[in-house]
PDB file of C-alpha atoms and ligand atoms in Angstrom:
ATOM      1  CA  MET A   1      -0.018   0.016  -0.026  1.00 66.00           C
ATOM      2  CA  SER A   2       1.507   3.382  -0.940  1.00 68.00           C
ATOM      3  CA  VAL A   3       1.193   6.248   1.448  1.00 74.00           C
ATOM      4  CA  ALA A   4       0.544   9.776   0.077  1.00 79.00           C
ATOM      5  CA  LYS A   5       3.479  12.047   0.852  1.00 86.00           C
ATOM      6  CA  VAL A   6       2.912  15.399   2.629  1.00 96.00           C
ATOM      7  CA  ILE A   7       4.367  18.226   0.553  1.00 97.00           C
ATOM      8  CA  THR A   8       5.679  21.217   2.412  1.00 98.00           C
ATOM      9  CA  ILE A   9       6.805  24.592   1.052  1.00 98.00           C
ATOM     10  CA  ARG A  10       9.860  25.932   3.016  1.00 98.00           C
ATOM     11  CA  ARG A  11      12.934  28.107   2.606  1.00 98.00           C
ATOM     12  CA  ALA A  12      15.732  26.490   0.628  1.00 98.00           C
ATOM     13  CA  THR A  13      18.847  25.338   2.394  1.00 98.00           C
ATOM     14  CA  MET A  14      22.396  24.450   1.202  1.00 98.00           C
ATOM     15  CA  LYS A  15      21.412  20.728   1.377  1.00 98.00           C
ATOM     16  CA  ASP A  16      18.770  21.377  -1.324  1.00 98.00           C
ATOM     17  CA  VAL A  17      21.119  23.072  -3.839  1.00 98.00           C
ATOM     18  CA  ASP A  18      22.064  20.066  -5.996  1.00 98.00           C
ATOM     19  CA  GLN A  19      18.462  18.885  -6.359  1.00 98.00           C
ATOM     20  CA  MET A  20      17.286  22.453  -7.170  1.00 98.00           C
ATOM     21  CA  LEU A  21      19.968  22.701  -9.894  1.00 98.00           C
ATOM     22  CA  GLU A  22      19.032  19.337 -11.366  1.00 98.00           C
ATOM     23  CA  ILE A  23      15.305  20.308 -11.633  1.00 98.00           C
ATOM     24  CA  ILE A  24      15.988  23.786 -13.039  1.00 98.00           C
ATOM     25  CA  ASN A  25      18.649  22.774 -15.581  1.00 97.00           C
ATOM     26  CA  GLN A  26      16.685  19.832 -16.902  1.00 97.00           C
ATOM     27  CA  TYR A  27      14.146  22.458 -18.222  1.00 97.00           C
ATOM     28  CA  ALA A  28      16.855  24.925 -19.176  1.00 94.00           C
ATOM     29  CA  GLN A  29      18.377  22.276 -21.523  1.00 95.00           C
ATOM     30  CA  GLN A  30      14.968  22.237 -23.277  1.00 94.00           C
ATOM     31  CA  GLY A  31      15.058  26.041 -23.668  1.00 89.00           C
ATOM     32  CA  LEU A  32      12.080  26.453 -21.286  1.00 91.00           C
ATOM     33  CA  MET A  33      13.903  28.556 -18.699  1.00 90.00           C
ATOM     34  CA  LEU A  34      17.308  30.162 -18.013  1.00 90.00           C
ATOM     35  CA  PRO A  35      20.067  27.859 -16.784  1.00 93.00           C
ATOM     36  CA  ARG A  36      21.517  28.359 -13.269  1.00 95.00           C
ATOM     37  CA  THR A  37      24.967  27.754 -11.940  1.00 96.00           C
ATOM     38  CA  LYS A  38      25.662  26.276  -8.493  1.00 98.00           C
ATOM     39  CA  LEU A  39      27.237  29.566  -7.566  1.00 98.00           C
ATOM     40  CA  SER A  40      24.158  31.641  -8.564  1.00 96.00           C
ATOM     41  CA  ILE A  41      21.926  29.388  -6.514  1.00 98.00           C
ATOM     42  CA  CYS A  42      24.247  29.541  -3.535  1.00 98.00           C
ATOM     43  CA  GLU A  43      24.661  33.349  -3.755  1.00 98.00           C
ATOM     44  CA  ASN A  44      20.869  33.848  -3.940  1.00 97.00           C
ATOM     45  CA  LEU A  45      19.807  31.024  -1.663  1.00 98.00           C
ATOM     46  CA  GLN A  46      17.883  33.336   0.675  1.00 98.00           C
ATOM     47  CA  SER A  47      15.498  34.247  -2.166  1.00 98.00           C
ATOM     48  CA  PHE A  48      14.529  30.622  -2.941  1.00 98.00           C
ATOM     49  CA  VAL A  49      11.776  28.428  -1.607  1.00 98.00           C
ATOM     50  CA  VAL A  50      11.402  24.700  -2.298  1.00 98.00           C
ATOM     51  CA  ALA A  51       8.630  22.114  -2.226  1.00 98.00           C
ATOM     52  CA  PHE A  52       9.781  19.080  -0.207  1.00 98.00           C
ATOM     53  CA  ASP A  53       8.043  15.720  -0.052  1.00 97.00           C
ATOM     54  CA  GLY A  54       9.870  14.565   3.099  1.00 96.00           C
ATOM     55  CA  GLN A  55      12.584  12.921   1.098  1.00 96.00           C
ATOM     56  CA  ASP A  56      13.314  15.036  -1.938  1.00 98.00           C
ATOM     57  CA  VAL A  57      13.039  18.527  -3.289  1.00 98.00           C
ATOM     58  CA  ILE A  58      10.250  18.296  -5.953  1.00 98.00           C
ATOM     59  CA  GLY A  59       9.937  22.079  -6.858  1.00 98.00           C
ATOM     60  CA  VAL A  60      11.721  25.252  -6.628  1.00 98.00           C
ATOM     61  CA  ALA A  61      11.100  28.949  -7.091  1.00 98.00           C
ATOM     62  CA  GLY A  62      12.899  32.192  -6.455  1.00 98.00           C
ATOM     63  CA  LEU A  63      11.817  35.810  -5.691  1.00 98.00           C
ATOM     64  CA  HIS A  64      13.943  38.620  -6.934  1.00 96.00           C
ATOM     65  CA  ILE A  65      13.169  42.141  -5.781  1.00 96.00           C
ATOM     66  CA  LEU A  66      13.335  44.622  -8.654  1.00 94.00           C
ATOM     67  CA  TRP A  67      12.067  47.779  -7.242  1.00 93.00           C
ATOM     68  CA  GLU A  68      10.041  49.109  -4.337  1.00 95.00           C
ATOM     69  CA  ASP A  69       6.786  47.939  -5.860  1.00 95.00           C
ATOM     70  CA  LEU A  70       7.890  45.031  -8.040  1.00 96.00           C
ATOM     71  CA  ALA A  71       9.435  41.624  -7.507  1.00 97.00           C
ATOM     72  CA  GLU A  72       9.924  38.854 -10.040  1.00 97.00           C
ATOM     73  CA  ILE A  73       9.337  35.106  -9.737  1.00 98.00           C
ATOM     74  CA  ARG A  74      12.394  33.310 -11.189  1.00 96.00           C
ATOM     75  CA  SER A  75      13.546  29.743 -11.794  1.00 97.00           C
ATOM     76  CA  LEU A  76      10.151  28.207 -11.091  1.00 98.00           C
ATOM     77  CA  ALA A  77      10.377  24.483 -11.846  1.00 98.00           C
ATOM     78  CA  ILE A  78       8.655  21.338 -10.722  1.00 98.00           C
ATOM     79  CA  ALA A  79      10.203  17.881 -11.055  1.00 98.00           C
ATOM     80  CA  GLU A  80       8.672  15.956 -13.892  1.00 98.00           C
ATOM     81  CA  SER A  81       7.299  13.334 -11.557  1.00 96.00           C
ATOM     82  CA  ALA A  82       5.467  15.904  -9.468  1.00 97.00           C
ATOM     83  CA  LYS A  83       3.776  18.031 -12.172  1.00 98.00           C
ATOM     84  CA  GLY A  84       0.047  18.568 -12.108  1.00 97.00           C
ATOM     85  CA  LEU A  85      -0.301  18.105  -8.320  1.00 97.00           C
ATOM     86  CA  GLY A  86      -0.782  21.787  -7.513  1.00 98.00           C
ATOM     87  CA  VAL A  87       2.866  22.241  -6.391  1.00 98.00           C
ATOM     88  CA  GLY A  88       3.705  24.972  -8.866  1.00 98.00           C
ATOM     89  CA  LYS A  89       0.683  27.004  -7.868  1.00 98.00           C
ATOM     90  CA  ARG A  90       1.447  26.545  -4.174  1.00 98.00           C
ATOM     91  CA  LEU A  91       5.046  27.864  -4.664  1.00 98.00           C
ATOM     92  CA  VAL A  92       3.791  30.841  -6.668  1.00 98.00           C
ATOM     93  CA  LEU A  93       1.158  31.743  -4.095  1.00 98.00           C
ATOM     94  CA  HIS A  94       3.751  31.363  -1.351  1.00 98.00           C
ATOM     95  CA  LEU A  95       5.945  33.953  -3.060  1.00 98.00           C
ATOM     96  CA  VAL A  96       2.942  36.246  -3.656  1.00 98.00           C
ATOM     97  CA  ASP A  97       2.306  36.021   0.129  1.00 98.00           C
ATOM     98  CA  GLN A  98       6.006  36.844   0.790  1.00 98.00           C
ATOM     99  CA  CYS A  99       5.607  39.929  -1.427  1.00 98.00           C
ATOM    100  CA  ARG A 100       2.619  41.032   0.529  1.00 98.00           C
ATOM    101  CA  GLU A 101       4.492  40.640   3.832  1.00 98.00           C
ATOM    102  CA  LEU A 102       7.437  42.616   2.441  1.00 98.00           C
ATOM    103  CA  GLY A 103       5.117  45.423   1.379  1.00 98.00           C
ATOM    104  CA  ILE A 104       5.780  44.842  -2.320  1.00 98.00           C
ATOM    105  CA  ASN A 105       2.618  45.451  -4.375  1.00 97.00           C
ATOM    106  CA  ARG A 106       3.182  43.640  -7.675  1.00 98.00           C
ATOM    107  CA  VAL A 107       4.684  40.336  -8.712  1.00 98.00           C
ATOM    108  CA  LEU A 108       6.097  39.779 -12.186  1.00 97.00           C
ATOM    109  CA  ALA A 109       6.662  36.613 -14.214  1.00 97.00           C
ATOM    110  CA  LEU A 110       8.425  36.431 -17.563  1.00 94.00           C
ATOM    111  CA  THR A 111       7.217  33.113 -18.913  1.00 95.00           C
ATOM    112  CA  TYR A 112       6.018  30.829 -21.638  1.00 94.00           C
ATOM    113  CA  GLN A 113       3.416  29.278 -19.229  1.00 97.00           C
ATOM    114  CA  LYS A 114       0.578  31.846 -19.771  1.00 98.00           C
ATOM    115  CA  ASP A 115      -2.288  29.532 -18.880  1.00 98.00           C
ATOM    116  CA  PHE A 116      -0.517  28.347 -15.634  1.00 98.00           C
ATOM    117  CA  PHE A 117       0.145  31.843 -14.476  1.00 98.00           C
ATOM    118  CA  GLU A 118      -3.506  32.832 -15.305  1.00 98.00           C
ATOM    119  CA  LYS A 119      -4.632  30.137 -12.961  1.00 98.00           C
ATOM    120  CA  CYS A 120      -2.380  31.832 -10.311  1.00 98.00           C
ATOM    121  CA  GLY A 121      -4.077  35.184 -10.790  1.00 98.00           C
ATOM    122  CA  PHE A 122      -1.639  36.830 -13.226  1.00 98.00           C
ATOM    123  CA  TYR A 123      -2.578  38.813 -16.292  1.00 98.00           C
ATOM    124  CA  VAL A 124      -0.485  39.701 -19.431  1.00 98.00           C
ATOM    125  CA  VAL A 125       1.032  43.199 -19.587  1.00 97.00           C
ATOM    126  CA  PRO A 126       2.927  44.868 -22.458  1.00 95.00           C
ATOM    127  CA  LYS A 127       6.690  44.515 -21.861  1.00 91.00           C
ATOM    128  CA  GLU A 128       7.163  48.190 -22.644  1.00 89.00           C
ATOM    129  CA  THR A 129       5.291  49.108 -19.419  1.00 90.00           C
ATOM    130  CA  LEU A 130       7.847  47.436 -17.226  1.00 90.00           C
ATOM    131  CA  PRO A 131      10.759  49.344 -15.709  1.00 85.00           C
ATOM    132  CA  GLN A 132      14.136  49.149 -17.558  1.00 82.00           C
ATOM    133  CA  LYS A 133      15.663  47.430 -14.507  1.00 79.00           C
ATOM    134  CA  VAL A 134      13.727  44.250 -15.356  1.00 82.00           C
ATOM    135  CA  TRP A 135      15.948  43.741 -18.429  1.00 81.00           C
ATOM    136  CA  LYS A 136      19.335  44.188 -16.615  1.00 77.00           C
ATOM    137  CA  ASP A 137      19.900  40.400 -16.183  1.00 74.00           C
ATOM    138  CA  CYS A 138      18.807  39.705 -19.752  1.00 75.00           C
ATOM    139  CA  ILE A 139      22.213  40.706 -20.948  1.00 72.00           C
ATOM    140  CA  ASN A 140      23.420  37.165 -20.340  1.00 69.00           C
ATOM    141  CA  CYS A 141      20.541  35.538 -22.118  1.00 71.00           C
ATOM    142  CA  SER A 142      20.983  33.997 -25.585  1.00 70.00           C
ATOM    143  CA  LYS A 143      17.347  35.044 -26.395  1.00 71.00           C
ATOM    144  CA  LEU A 144      18.019  38.738 -25.766  1.00 68.00           C
ATOM    145  CA  PRO A 145      17.575  40.170 -29.289  1.00 68.00           C
ATOM    146  CA  MET A 146      14.345  38.263 -29.864  1.00 72.00           C
ATOM    147  CA  CYS A 147      12.912  37.544 -26.387  1.00 80.00           C
ATOM    148  CA  ASP A 148       9.551  35.866 -26.831  1.00 87.00           C
ATOM    149  CA  GLU A 149       8.628  35.403 -23.129  1.00 91.00           C
ATOM    150  CA  ILE A 150       5.274  36.750 -21.950  1.00 95.00           C
ATOM    151  CA  ALA A 151       5.256  39.443 -19.207  1.00 95.00           C
ATOM    152  CA  MET A 152       2.573  38.770 -16.553  1.00 97.00           C
ATOM    153  CA  ILE A 153       1.746  40.633 -13.329  1.00 98.00           C
ATOM    154  CA  ARG A 154      -0.426  40.074 -10.327  1.00 98.00           C
ATOM    155  CA  GLU A 155      -1.145  42.302  -7.354  1.00 98.00           C
ATOM    156  CA  SER A 156      -0.007  40.820  -4.054  1.00 97.00           C
ATOM    157  CA  ALA A 157      -2.782  42.284  -1.955  1.00 89.00           C
TER     158      ALA A 157
HETATM  159  C1  COA B   1       4.717  25.325 -15.388  1.00 60.00           C
HETATM  160  C2  COA B   1       4.902  24.561 -14.058  1.00 60.00           C
HETATM  161  C3  COA B   1       5.674  25.342 -13.049  1.00 60.00           C
HETATM  162  C4  COA B   1       3.479  24.152 -13.511  1.00 60.00           C
HETATM  163  O1  COA B   1       3.632  23.576 -12.240  1.00 60.00           O
HETATM  164  P1  COA B   1       2.620  22.348 -11.845  1.00 60.00           P
HETATM  165  O2  COA B   1       2.918  22.036 -10.440  1.00 60.00           O
HETATM  166  O3  COA B   1       2.694  21.277 -12.791  1.00 60.00           O
HETATM  167  O4  COA B   1       1.266  23.078 -11.959  1.00 60.00           O
HETATM  168  P2  COA B   1       0.018  22.982 -10.893  1.00 60.00           P
HETATM  169  O5  COA B   1      -0.312  21.617 -10.721  1.00 60.00           O
HETATM  170  O6  COA B   1       0.259  23.827  -9.683  1.00 60.00           O
HETATM  171  O7  COA B   1      -1.129  23.647 -11.849  1.00 60.00           O
HETATM  172  C5  COA B   1      -1.940  24.786 -11.290  1.00 60.00           C
HETATM  173  C6  COA B   1      -3.006  25.058 -12.322  1.00 60.00           C
HETATM  174  O8  COA B   1      -2.372  25.344 -13.606  1.00 60.00           O
HETATM  175  C7  COA B   1      -2.789  24.442 -14.604  1.00 60.00           C
HETATM  176  N1  COA B   1      -1.652  24.199 -15.408  1.00 60.00           N
HETATM  177  C8  COA B   1      -0.410  23.729 -15.025  1.00 60.00           C
HETATM  178  N2  COA B   1       0.447  23.631 -16.022  1.00 60.00           N
HETATM  179  C9  COA B   1      -0.229  24.091 -17.088  1.00 60.00           C
HETATM  180  C10 COA B   1       0.136  24.300 -18.475  1.00 60.00           C
HETATM  181  N3  COA B   1       1.330  23.975 -18.917  1.00 60.00           N
HETATM  182  N4  COA B   1      -0.794  24.735 -19.299  1.00 60.00           N
HETATM  183  C11 COA B   1      -2.086  25.051 -18.848  1.00 60.00           C
HETATM  184  N5  COA B   1      -2.445  24.931 -17.570  1.00 60.00           N
HETATM  185  C12 COA B   1      -1.538  24.444 -16.707  1.00 60.00           C
HETATM  186  C13 COA B   1      -3.155  23.184 -13.885  1.00 60.00           C
HETATM  187  O9  COA B   1      -4.152  22.503 -14.640  1.00 60.00           O
HETATM  188  C14 COA B   1      -3.859  23.772 -12.575  1.00 60.00           C
HETATM  189  O10 COA B   1      -5.181  24.269 -12.880  1.00 60.00           O
HETATM  190  P3  COA B   1      -6.326  24.219 -11.739  1.00 60.00           P
HETATM  191  O11 COA B   1      -5.942  25.235 -10.642  1.00 60.00           O
HETATM  192  O12 COA B   1      -7.565  24.632 -12.478  1.00 60.00           O
HETATM  193  O13 COA B   1      -6.387  22.885 -11.254  1.00 60.00           O
HETATM  194  C15 COA B   1       5.624  23.174 -14.345  1.00 60.00           C
HETATM  195  O14 COA B   1       4.885  22.527 -15.320  1.00 60.00           O
HETATM  196  C16 COA B   1       7.056  23.273 -14.760  1.00 60.00           C
HETATM  197  O15 COA B   1       7.957  23.175 -13.940  1.00 60.00           O
HETATM  198  N6  COA B   1       7.259  23.435 -16.066  1.00 60.00           N
HETATM  199  C17 COA B   1       8.677  23.472 -16.647  1.00 60.00           C
HETATM  200  C18 COA B   1       9.470  24.678 -16.216  1.00 60.00           C
HETATM  201  C19 COA B   1       8.741  26.002 -16.556  1.00 60.00           C
HETATM  202  O16 COA B   1       8.243  26.207 -17.668  1.00 60.00           O
HETATM  203  N7  COA B   1       8.723  26.889 -15.566  1.00 60.00           N
HETATM  204  C20 COA B   1       8.049  28.201 -15.676  1.00 60.00           C
HETATM  205  C21 COA B   1       9.113  29.206 -15.825  1.00 60.00           C
HETATM  206  S1  COA B   1       8.385  30.798 -15.689  1.00 60.00           S
END
């Protein structure tokens, strides 16, 4: 008889880093998201949360503060085996709650997953309406000249 695992959302720790990298870079290889190095995860560890099934990390997401009223969800990825269980939505809503607690009004996602983010309460906005600072980290992205990601926002309150 199999026992259903309890999935918790918690802050990431150094012990989680290798599993986080494995999940993120599996999708990065498919061009679905930006790759991460071990150093970039370690340096930004405080900004990450993970979904943990008691044994393994099965999902990861980061929150990057861009400005006083805007933070971006980054590196959201769910292990292939855990997709469709509501874990992605839980991670996103957890980070939206974090934004509210921090007093940040709006949450941004740059994504190909429009339908998923709509289910999380986000709506599409023209990229031109976003502050220039959003594009600072795009310098390292191979898609820079022809970025086709969709910009989506939701209010945190
Ligand atoms: C996109 C992703 C994060 C979704 O995570 P998930 O845990 O599988 O999604 P959930 O189970 O939380 O789904 C929440 C809702 O969105 C819907 N949904 C999930 N993925 C969807 C998709 N690709 N297209 C349409 N709807 C989707 C679900 O049906 C569910 O709807 P409901 O609330 O009506 O039941 C996950 O598929 C993933 O890691 N993809 C690869 C990496 C990636 O693209 N990351 C996003 C970078 S911005």
